[in-house]
Amino acid sequence: MVCLCADSAGTSTSCTGAAINTDLTYTNQATATTAFNALKPKCPRSAALKASEPTIVAAITQFLATLRAGQKSQHASQNILETAASAKCNAGVNSGCVLYKDTPESGILPVMWLTHLETAAAKLSQLARQQQENDKLLQRAKAHTQAAVQAYINTRNPRPETLAPAQPESKKQKTTENDCKKHQSKTDCKEPCEWDENVTDKSKEECKPKEEEEKKNTAGGAGETAKEGAVSAGCARHGTDKKACENDKTGDKQNCAWWKGKDNEPDLEKEMCRNGSLLVNNKMALSMDAGFVDLFF
């Protein structure tokens, strides 16, 4: 910067637009320090400008394009920055330029600060790639964590199985009739079908479903008894007696509770006497779930 912006007379205006003072005099290494300190405050600044691989590469490209820009014959074999009509630069007659070392056979310009900039650009590029990989790993870790937490919650508080809707009676009867008609002999006609004998006309004999009343008798009355018992058993036996429902306990364990339904229970929005153990289990599960989630976050 001193080579481009100062000279031996201290009157250069090439960088500042107007002469500063004698501090801009450059004649040797000692005066170079004074000249640099005088030039530094004049350099414009940009708060938004940050070093990155693209900005560094752009600066290097611009610098290399500026070398030998004067197209002077003296520059044919010299790495000269700016347009001095000489094969050398000094702070006197040949001022306002920089003469760099000759380019070796490798073709790499032997400028130390340029090498440092190229190294910085490469490291910034590598850092950007590593940050992208880290972001991907972070997203995968979050996804695995969420899946683990959800699996734990599902294990602690499983959803009840959804029962298939009951098949209409008429459809079941029709299916049974079709199945029974497939049997063409009395030997093959078995439960829940029966062989309809015709004494007068054997050709009209066929395999058909048993009468509905017979099926009920065959199944026995145990099912009906169990159904009636289910109505009067459990928390439903308290009916609309809220106090009796809430007092149904075994020690500290709440057998029944007066609350709205959950999942597949009947009348979800209606408050009635229901199984109290579900309420206790859900509260415990939610409490443990919250503690488990804290381990991840």
Protein backbone atom coordinates (compact mmCIF):
# COMPACT_ATOMS: atom_id res chain seq x y z
CA MET A 1 0.00 0.00 0.00
CA VAL A 2 2.89 2.39 0.78
CA CYS A 3 4.49 1.66 -2.61
CA LEU A 4 1.27 2.60 -4.42
CA CYS A 5 0.20 5.58 -2.31
CA ALA A 6 3.43 7.33 -1.15
CA ASP A 7 6.55 8.78 -2.71
CA SER A 8 9.86 10.36 -1.71
CA ALA A 9 8.41 13.89 -1.91
CA GLY A 10 5.39 13.15 0.31
CA THR A 11 3.00 14.73 -2.20
CA SER A 12 1.35 11.67 -3.78
CA THR A 13 -2.41 11.92 -4.33
CA SER A 14 -2.93 8.58 -6.08
CA CYS A 15 -4.81 6.97 -3.16
CA THR A 16 -6.11 9.89 -1.07
CA GLY A 17 -7.16 12.35 -3.77
CA ALA A 18 -5.25 15.13 -2.02
CA ALA A 19 -1.84 15.30 -0.39
CA ILE A 20 -1.91 14.53 3.32
CA ASN A 21 1.34 15.98 4.71
CA THR A 22 4.99 15.08 4.94
CA ASP A 23 4.02 11.92 6.86
CA LEU A 24 3.28 10.39 3.47
CA THR A 25 6.97 10.58 2.54
CA TYR A 26 8.49 7.20 1.67
CA THR A 27 12.25 6.92 1.28
CA ASN A 28 13.25 3.90 3.36
CA GLN A 29 11.88 1.22 5.71
CA ALA A 30 11.60 3.63 8.64
CA THR A 31 9.56 6.22 6.74
CA ALA A 32 7.42 3.40 5.30
CA THR A 33 5.96 2.74 8.77
CA THR A 34 5.06 6.42 9.23
CA ALA A 35 3.50 6.55 5.77
CA PHE A 36 1.42 3.42 6.44
CA ASN A 37 0.06 4.82 9.71
CA ALA A 38 -0.95 8.00 7.86
CA LEU A 39 -2.71 6.04 5.10
CA LYS A 40 -4.55 3.50 7.27
CA PRO A 41 -7.26 5.90 8.61
CA LYS A 42 -8.05 6.93 5.04
CA CYS A 43 -9.03 3.39 3.99
CA PRO A 44 -12.83 2.95 3.68
CA ARG A 45 -14.53 0.30 5.80
CA SER A 46 -17.61 -1.87 5.33
CA ALA A 47 -19.34 -3.32 8.38
CA ALA A 48 -21.29 -5.82 6.28
CA LEU A 49 -18.28 -7.20 4.39
CA LYS A 50 -17.14 -10.56 5.76
CA ALA A 51 -14.43 -12.87 4.52
CA SER A 52 -15.72 -15.91 2.64
CA GLU A 53 -14.38 -18.21 -0.03
CA PRO A 54 -16.16 -16.34 -2.89
CA THR A 55 -15.02 -12.87 -1.74
CA ILE A 56 -11.41 -13.99 -1.25
CA VAL A 57 -11.30 -15.73 -4.64
CA ALA A 58 -12.77 -12.61 -6.29
CA ALA A 59 -10.08 -10.41 -4.69
CA ILE A 60 -7.28 -12.76 -5.79
CA THR A 61 -8.66 -12.88 -9.34
CA GLN A 62 -8.84 -9.09 -9.54
CA PHE A 63 -5.27 -8.73 -8.24
CA LEU A 64 -3.84 -11.18 -10.77
CA ALA A 65 -5.72 -9.46 -13.60
CA THR A 66 -4.22 -6.10 -12.59
CA LEU A 67 -0.60 -7.32 -12.84
CA ARG A 68 1.08 -6.05 -16.04
CA ALA A 69 -2.11 -4.10 -16.76
CA GLY A 70 -0.08 -1.21 -18.21
CA GLN A 71 1.09 -3.36 -21.12
CA LYS A 72 4.42 -1.55 -21.12
CA SER A 73 7.27 -3.26 -22.90
CA GLN A 74 9.21 -3.21 -19.64
CA HIS A 75 6.47 -5.35 -18.04
CA ALA A 76 6.87 -8.26 -20.43
CA SER A 77 9.09 -10.15 -18.01
CA GLN A 78 8.25 -8.36 -14.76
CA ASN A 79 5.40 -8.82 -12.26
CA ILE A 80 4.56 -5.13 -11.88
CA LEU A 81 1.37 -3.81 -10.29
CA GLU A 82 0.23 -0.49 -11.82
CA THR A 83 1.60 1.28 -14.89
CA ALA A 84 5.10 2.55 -14.25
CA ALA A 85 7.00 2.66 -17.55
CA SER A 86 9.97 0.94 -16.06
CA ALA A 87 11.18 -2.53 -15.19
CA LYS A 88 11.63 -1.38 -11.61
CA CYS A 89 9.75 0.56 -8.94
CA ASN A 90 11.00 3.05 -6.37
CA ALA A 91 9.65 5.96 -4.41
CA GLY A 92 11.29 8.49 -6.69
CA VAL A 93 10.87 8.78 -10.43
CA ASN A 94 9.35 5.31 -10.70
CA SER A 95 6.74 5.56 -7.94
CA GLY A 96 3.14 4.39 -7.57
CA CYS A 97 3.83 0.78 -8.42
CA VAL A 98 4.91 -2.56 -6.88
CA LEU A 99 7.51 -4.86 -8.36
CA TYR A 100 7.03 -8.50 -7.27
CA LYS A 101 9.52 -11.32 -7.59
CA ASP A 102 9.89 -13.13 -10.88
CA THR A 103 7.56 -16.07 -11.47
CA PRO A 104 9.43 -19.39 -11.09
CA GLU A 105 9.07 -22.37 -13.42
CA SER A 106 6.18 -23.69 -11.32
CA GLY A 107 4.10 -20.70 -12.50
CA ILE A 108 3.03 -19.85 -8.93
CA LEU A 109 3.49 -16.19 -8.03
CA PRO A 110 5.85 -16.01 -5.00
CA VAL A 111 3.77 -13.56 -2.93
CA MET A 112 3.40 -14.68 0.68
CA TRP A 113 0.19 -12.78 1.47
CA LEU A 114 -1.38 -14.17 -1.70
CA THR A 115 -0.51 -17.71 -0.57
CA HIS A 116 -2.12 -17.04 2.82
CA LEU A 117 -5.30 -15.78 1.15
CA GLU A 118 -5.52 -18.89 -1.04
CA THR A 119 -5.08 -21.10 2.06
CA ALA A 120 -7.80 -19.16 3.89
CA ALA A 121 -10.21 -19.55 0.95
CA ALA A 122 -9.63 -23.33 0.88
CA LYS A 123 -10.23 -23.64 4.65
CA LEU A 124 -13.42 -21.56 4.48
CA SER A 125 -14.69 -23.81 1.68
CA GLN A 126 -13.94 -26.91 3.78
CA LEU A 127 -15.65 -25.32 6.80
CA ALA A 128 -18.81 -24.64 4.75
CA ARG A 129 -18.95 -28.30 3.65
CA GLN A 130 -18.48 -29.50 7.23
CA GLN A 131 -21.28 -27.20 8.42
CA GLN A 132 -23.62 -28.67 5.82
CA GLU A 133 -22.76 -32.21 6.98
CA ASN A 134 -23.26 -31.19 10.62
CA ASP A 135 -26.69 -29.75 9.77
CA LYS A 136 -27.68 -33.05 8.14
CA LEU A 137 -26.47 -35.02 11.18
CA LEU A 138 -28.39 -32.68 13.49
CA GLN A 139 -31.62 -33.18 11.55
CA ARG A 140 -31.15 -36.96 11.62
CA ALA A 141 -30.48 -36.88 15.36
CA LYS A 142 -33.65 -34.85 15.94
CA ALA A 143 -35.68 -37.29 13.84
CA HIS A 144 -34.30 -40.32 15.74
CA THR A 145 -34.93 -38.59 19.07
CA GLN A 146 -38.51 -37.80 18.13
CA ALA A 147 -39.09 -41.37 16.97
CA ALA A 148 -37.62 -42.77 20.21
CA VAL A 149 -39.77 -40.49 22.37
CA GLN A 150 -42.90 -41.36 20.39
CA ALA A 151 -42.14 -45.09 20.65
CA TYR A 152 -41.70 -44.75 24.42
CA ILE A 153 -44.98 -42.83 24.78
CA ASN A 154 -46.82 -45.39 22.65
CA THR A 155 -45.43 -48.20 24.81
CA ARG A 156 -46.45 -46.49 28.04
CA ASN A 157 -49.89 -45.49 26.78
CA PRO A 158 -50.92 -47.88 23.98
CA ARG A 159 -54.08 -47.19 22.02
CA PRO A 160 -56.81 -49.82 22.44
CA GLU A 161 -57.42 -52.01 19.44
CA THR A 162 -60.31 -50.88 17.27
CA LEU A 163 -62.89 -53.62 16.92
CA ALA A 164 -64.30 -54.30 13.49
CA PRO A 165 -67.96 -53.29 13.14
CA ALA A 166 -70.42 -56.12 13.61
CA GLN A 167 -71.66 -57.69 10.40
CA PRO A 168 -75.37 -57.14 9.74
CA GLU A 169 -77.45 -60.19 10.62
CA SER A 170 -79.09 -60.33 7.22
CA LYS A 171 -75.70 -60.41 5.49
CA LYS A 172 -74.45 -63.20 7.75
CA GLN A 173 -77.64 -65.17 7.06
CA LYS A 174 -77.24 -64.73 3.31
CA THR A 175 -73.63 -65.88 3.41
CA THR A 176 -74.63 -68.92 5.48
CA GLU A 177 -77.35 -69.87 2.98
CA ASN A 178 -74.89 -69.72 0.11
CA ASP A 179 -72.39 -71.82 2.04
CA CYS A 180 -75.00 -74.44 2.96
CA LYS A 181 -76.21 -74.78 -0.64
CA LYS A 182 -72.72 -75.87 -1.67
CA HIS A 183 -73.24 -79.18 0.16
CA GLN A 184 -75.10 -81.61 -2.10
CA SER A 185 -75.33 -84.60 0.28
CA LYS A 186 -76.62 -85.24 3.77
CA THR A 187 -73.15 -86.43 4.79
CA ASP A 188 -71.50 -83.11 3.87
CA CYS A 189 -74.24 -80.97 5.41
CA LYS A 190 -72.98 -80.06 8.89
CA GLU A 191 -73.26 -77.27 11.47
CA PRO A 192 -74.37 -74.52 11.16
CA CYS A 193 -76.42 -76.16 8.38
CA GLU A 194 -78.97 -79.00 8.44
CA TRP A 195 -80.33 -81.42 5.84
CA ASP A 196 -83.95 -80.67 4.92
CA GLU A 197 -85.51 -84.06 4.08
CA ASN A 198 -88.52 -84.39 1.79
CA VAL A 199 -90.32 -87.71 2.13
CA THR A 200 -92.46 -87.30 -0.97
CA ASP A 201 -89.83 -85.84 -3.32
CA LYS A 202 -86.17 -86.68 -2.71
CA SER A 203 -85.08 -84.22 -5.42
CA LYS A 204 -86.24 -81.32 -3.27
CA GLU A 205 -84.04 -82.25 -0.34
CA GLU A 206 -81.32 -79.66 0.32
CA CYS A 207 -78.76 -78.38 2.82
CA LYS A 208 -79.90 -75.13 4.42
CA PRO A 209 -79.16 -73.04 7.53
CA LYS A 210 -80.69 -74.10 10.81
CA GLU A 211 -83.58 -72.04 12.03
CA GLU A 212 -82.47 -68.96 14.01
CA GLU A 213 -84.13 -70.21 17.18
CA GLU A 214 -82.25 -73.50 16.92
CA LYS A 215 -78.93 -71.65 16.63
CA LYS A 216 -79.68 -69.71 19.80
CA ASN A 217 -80.56 -72.91 21.64
CA THR A 218 -77.43 -74.63 20.31
CA ALA A 219 -75.24 -71.75 21.47
CA GLY A 220 -76.92 -71.94 24.87
CA GLY A 221 -78.07 -69.20 27.17
CA ALA A 222 -74.61 -68.61 28.62
CA GLY A 223 -73.95 -65.70 26.25
CA GLU A 224 -77.10 -63.86 27.25
CA THR A 225 -76.37 -64.39 30.91
CA ALA A 226 -72.87 -63.02 30.45
CA LYS A 227 -74.22 -60.01 28.59
CA GLU A 228 -76.72 -59.24 31.34
CA GLY A 229 -74.02 -59.67 33.95
CA ALA A 230 -71.72 -57.22 32.11
CA VAL A 231 -74.35 -54.51 32.35
CA SER A 232 -74.60 -54.82 36.09
CA ALA A 233 -70.88 -55.48 36.65
CA GLY A 234 -67.97 -53.01 36.96
CA CYS A 235 -68.35 -49.25 37.43
CA ALA A 236 -71.56 -49.16 35.38
CA ARG A 237 -73.43 -50.69 38.32
CA HIS A 238 -73.32 -47.32 40.10
CA GLY A 239 -75.46 -45.77 37.36
CA THR A 240 -76.02 -42.06 38.04
CA ASP A 241 -74.86 -42.22 41.68
CA LYS A 242 -71.72 -40.02 41.43
CA LYS A 243 -70.87 -40.29 45.14
CA ALA A 244 -71.04 -44.08 45.15
CA CYS A 245 -68.90 -44.10 42.00
CA GLU A 246 -66.13 -41.96 43.51
CA ASN A 247 -66.14 -43.95 46.76
CA ASP A 248 -65.51 -47.22 44.93
CA LYS A 249 -61.92 -47.86 46.04
CA THR A 250 -59.65 -50.69 47.13
CA GLY A 251 -57.34 -49.14 49.69
CA ASP A 252 -55.70 -46.16 47.95
CA LYS A 253 -56.56 -47.49 44.51
CA GLN A 254 -59.43 -45.70 42.72
CA ASN A 255 -61.55 -48.41 41.09
CA CYS A 256 -64.09 -46.05 39.53
CA ALA A 257 -64.14 -42.34 38.64
CA TRP A 258 -66.74 -39.85 37.43
CA TRP A 259 -65.29 -38.48 34.19
CA LYS A 260 -65.66 -38.22 30.42
CA GLY A 261 -64.84 -41.14 28.14
CA LYS A 262 -61.49 -41.94 26.46
CA ASP A 263 -60.65 -43.46 23.06
CA ASN A 264 -63.26 -46.15 22.23
CA GLU A 265 -65.39 -45.86 25.37
CA PRO A 266 -69.09 -45.15 24.81
CA ASP A 267 -70.45 -41.59 25.12
CA LEU A 268 -67.02 -39.88 25.09
CA GLU A 269 -68.36 -36.41 25.97
CA LYS A 270 -70.72 -37.63 28.70
CA GLU A 271 -69.59 -37.66 32.33
CA MET A 272 -70.46 -41.00 33.89
CA CYS A 273 -69.01 -43.67 36.17
CA ARG A 274 -66.06 -45.26 34.40
CA ASN A 275 -63.00 -47.37 35.15
CA GLY A 276 -60.78 -45.25 37.42
CA SER A 277 -57.61 -47.28 36.80
CA LEU A 278 -57.33 -45.77 33.30
CA LEU A 279 -57.15 -42.28 34.81
CA VAL A 280 -54.41 -43.29 37.24
CA ASN A 281 -52.40 -45.14 34.59
CA ASN A 282 -52.62 -42.23 32.15
CA LYS A 283 -51.46 -39.72 34.77
CA MET A 284 -48.49 -41.93 35.68
CA ALA A 285 -47.62 -42.47 32.02
CA LEU A 286 -47.76 -38.77 31.20
CA SER A 287 -45.57 -37.96 34.21
CA MET A 288 -42.95 -40.49 33.16
CA ASP A 289 -43.19 -39.37 29.51
CA ALA A 290 -42.39 -35.77 30.50
CA GLY A 291 -39.32 -36.90 32.46
CA PHE A 292 -38.16 -39.05 29.56
CA VAL A 293 -38.46 -36.17 27.07
CA ASP A 294 -36.33 -33.96 29.36
CA LEU A 295 -33.43 -36.38 28.88
CA PHE A 296 -33.32 -35.50 25.17
CA PHE A 297 -33.91 -31.78 25.42
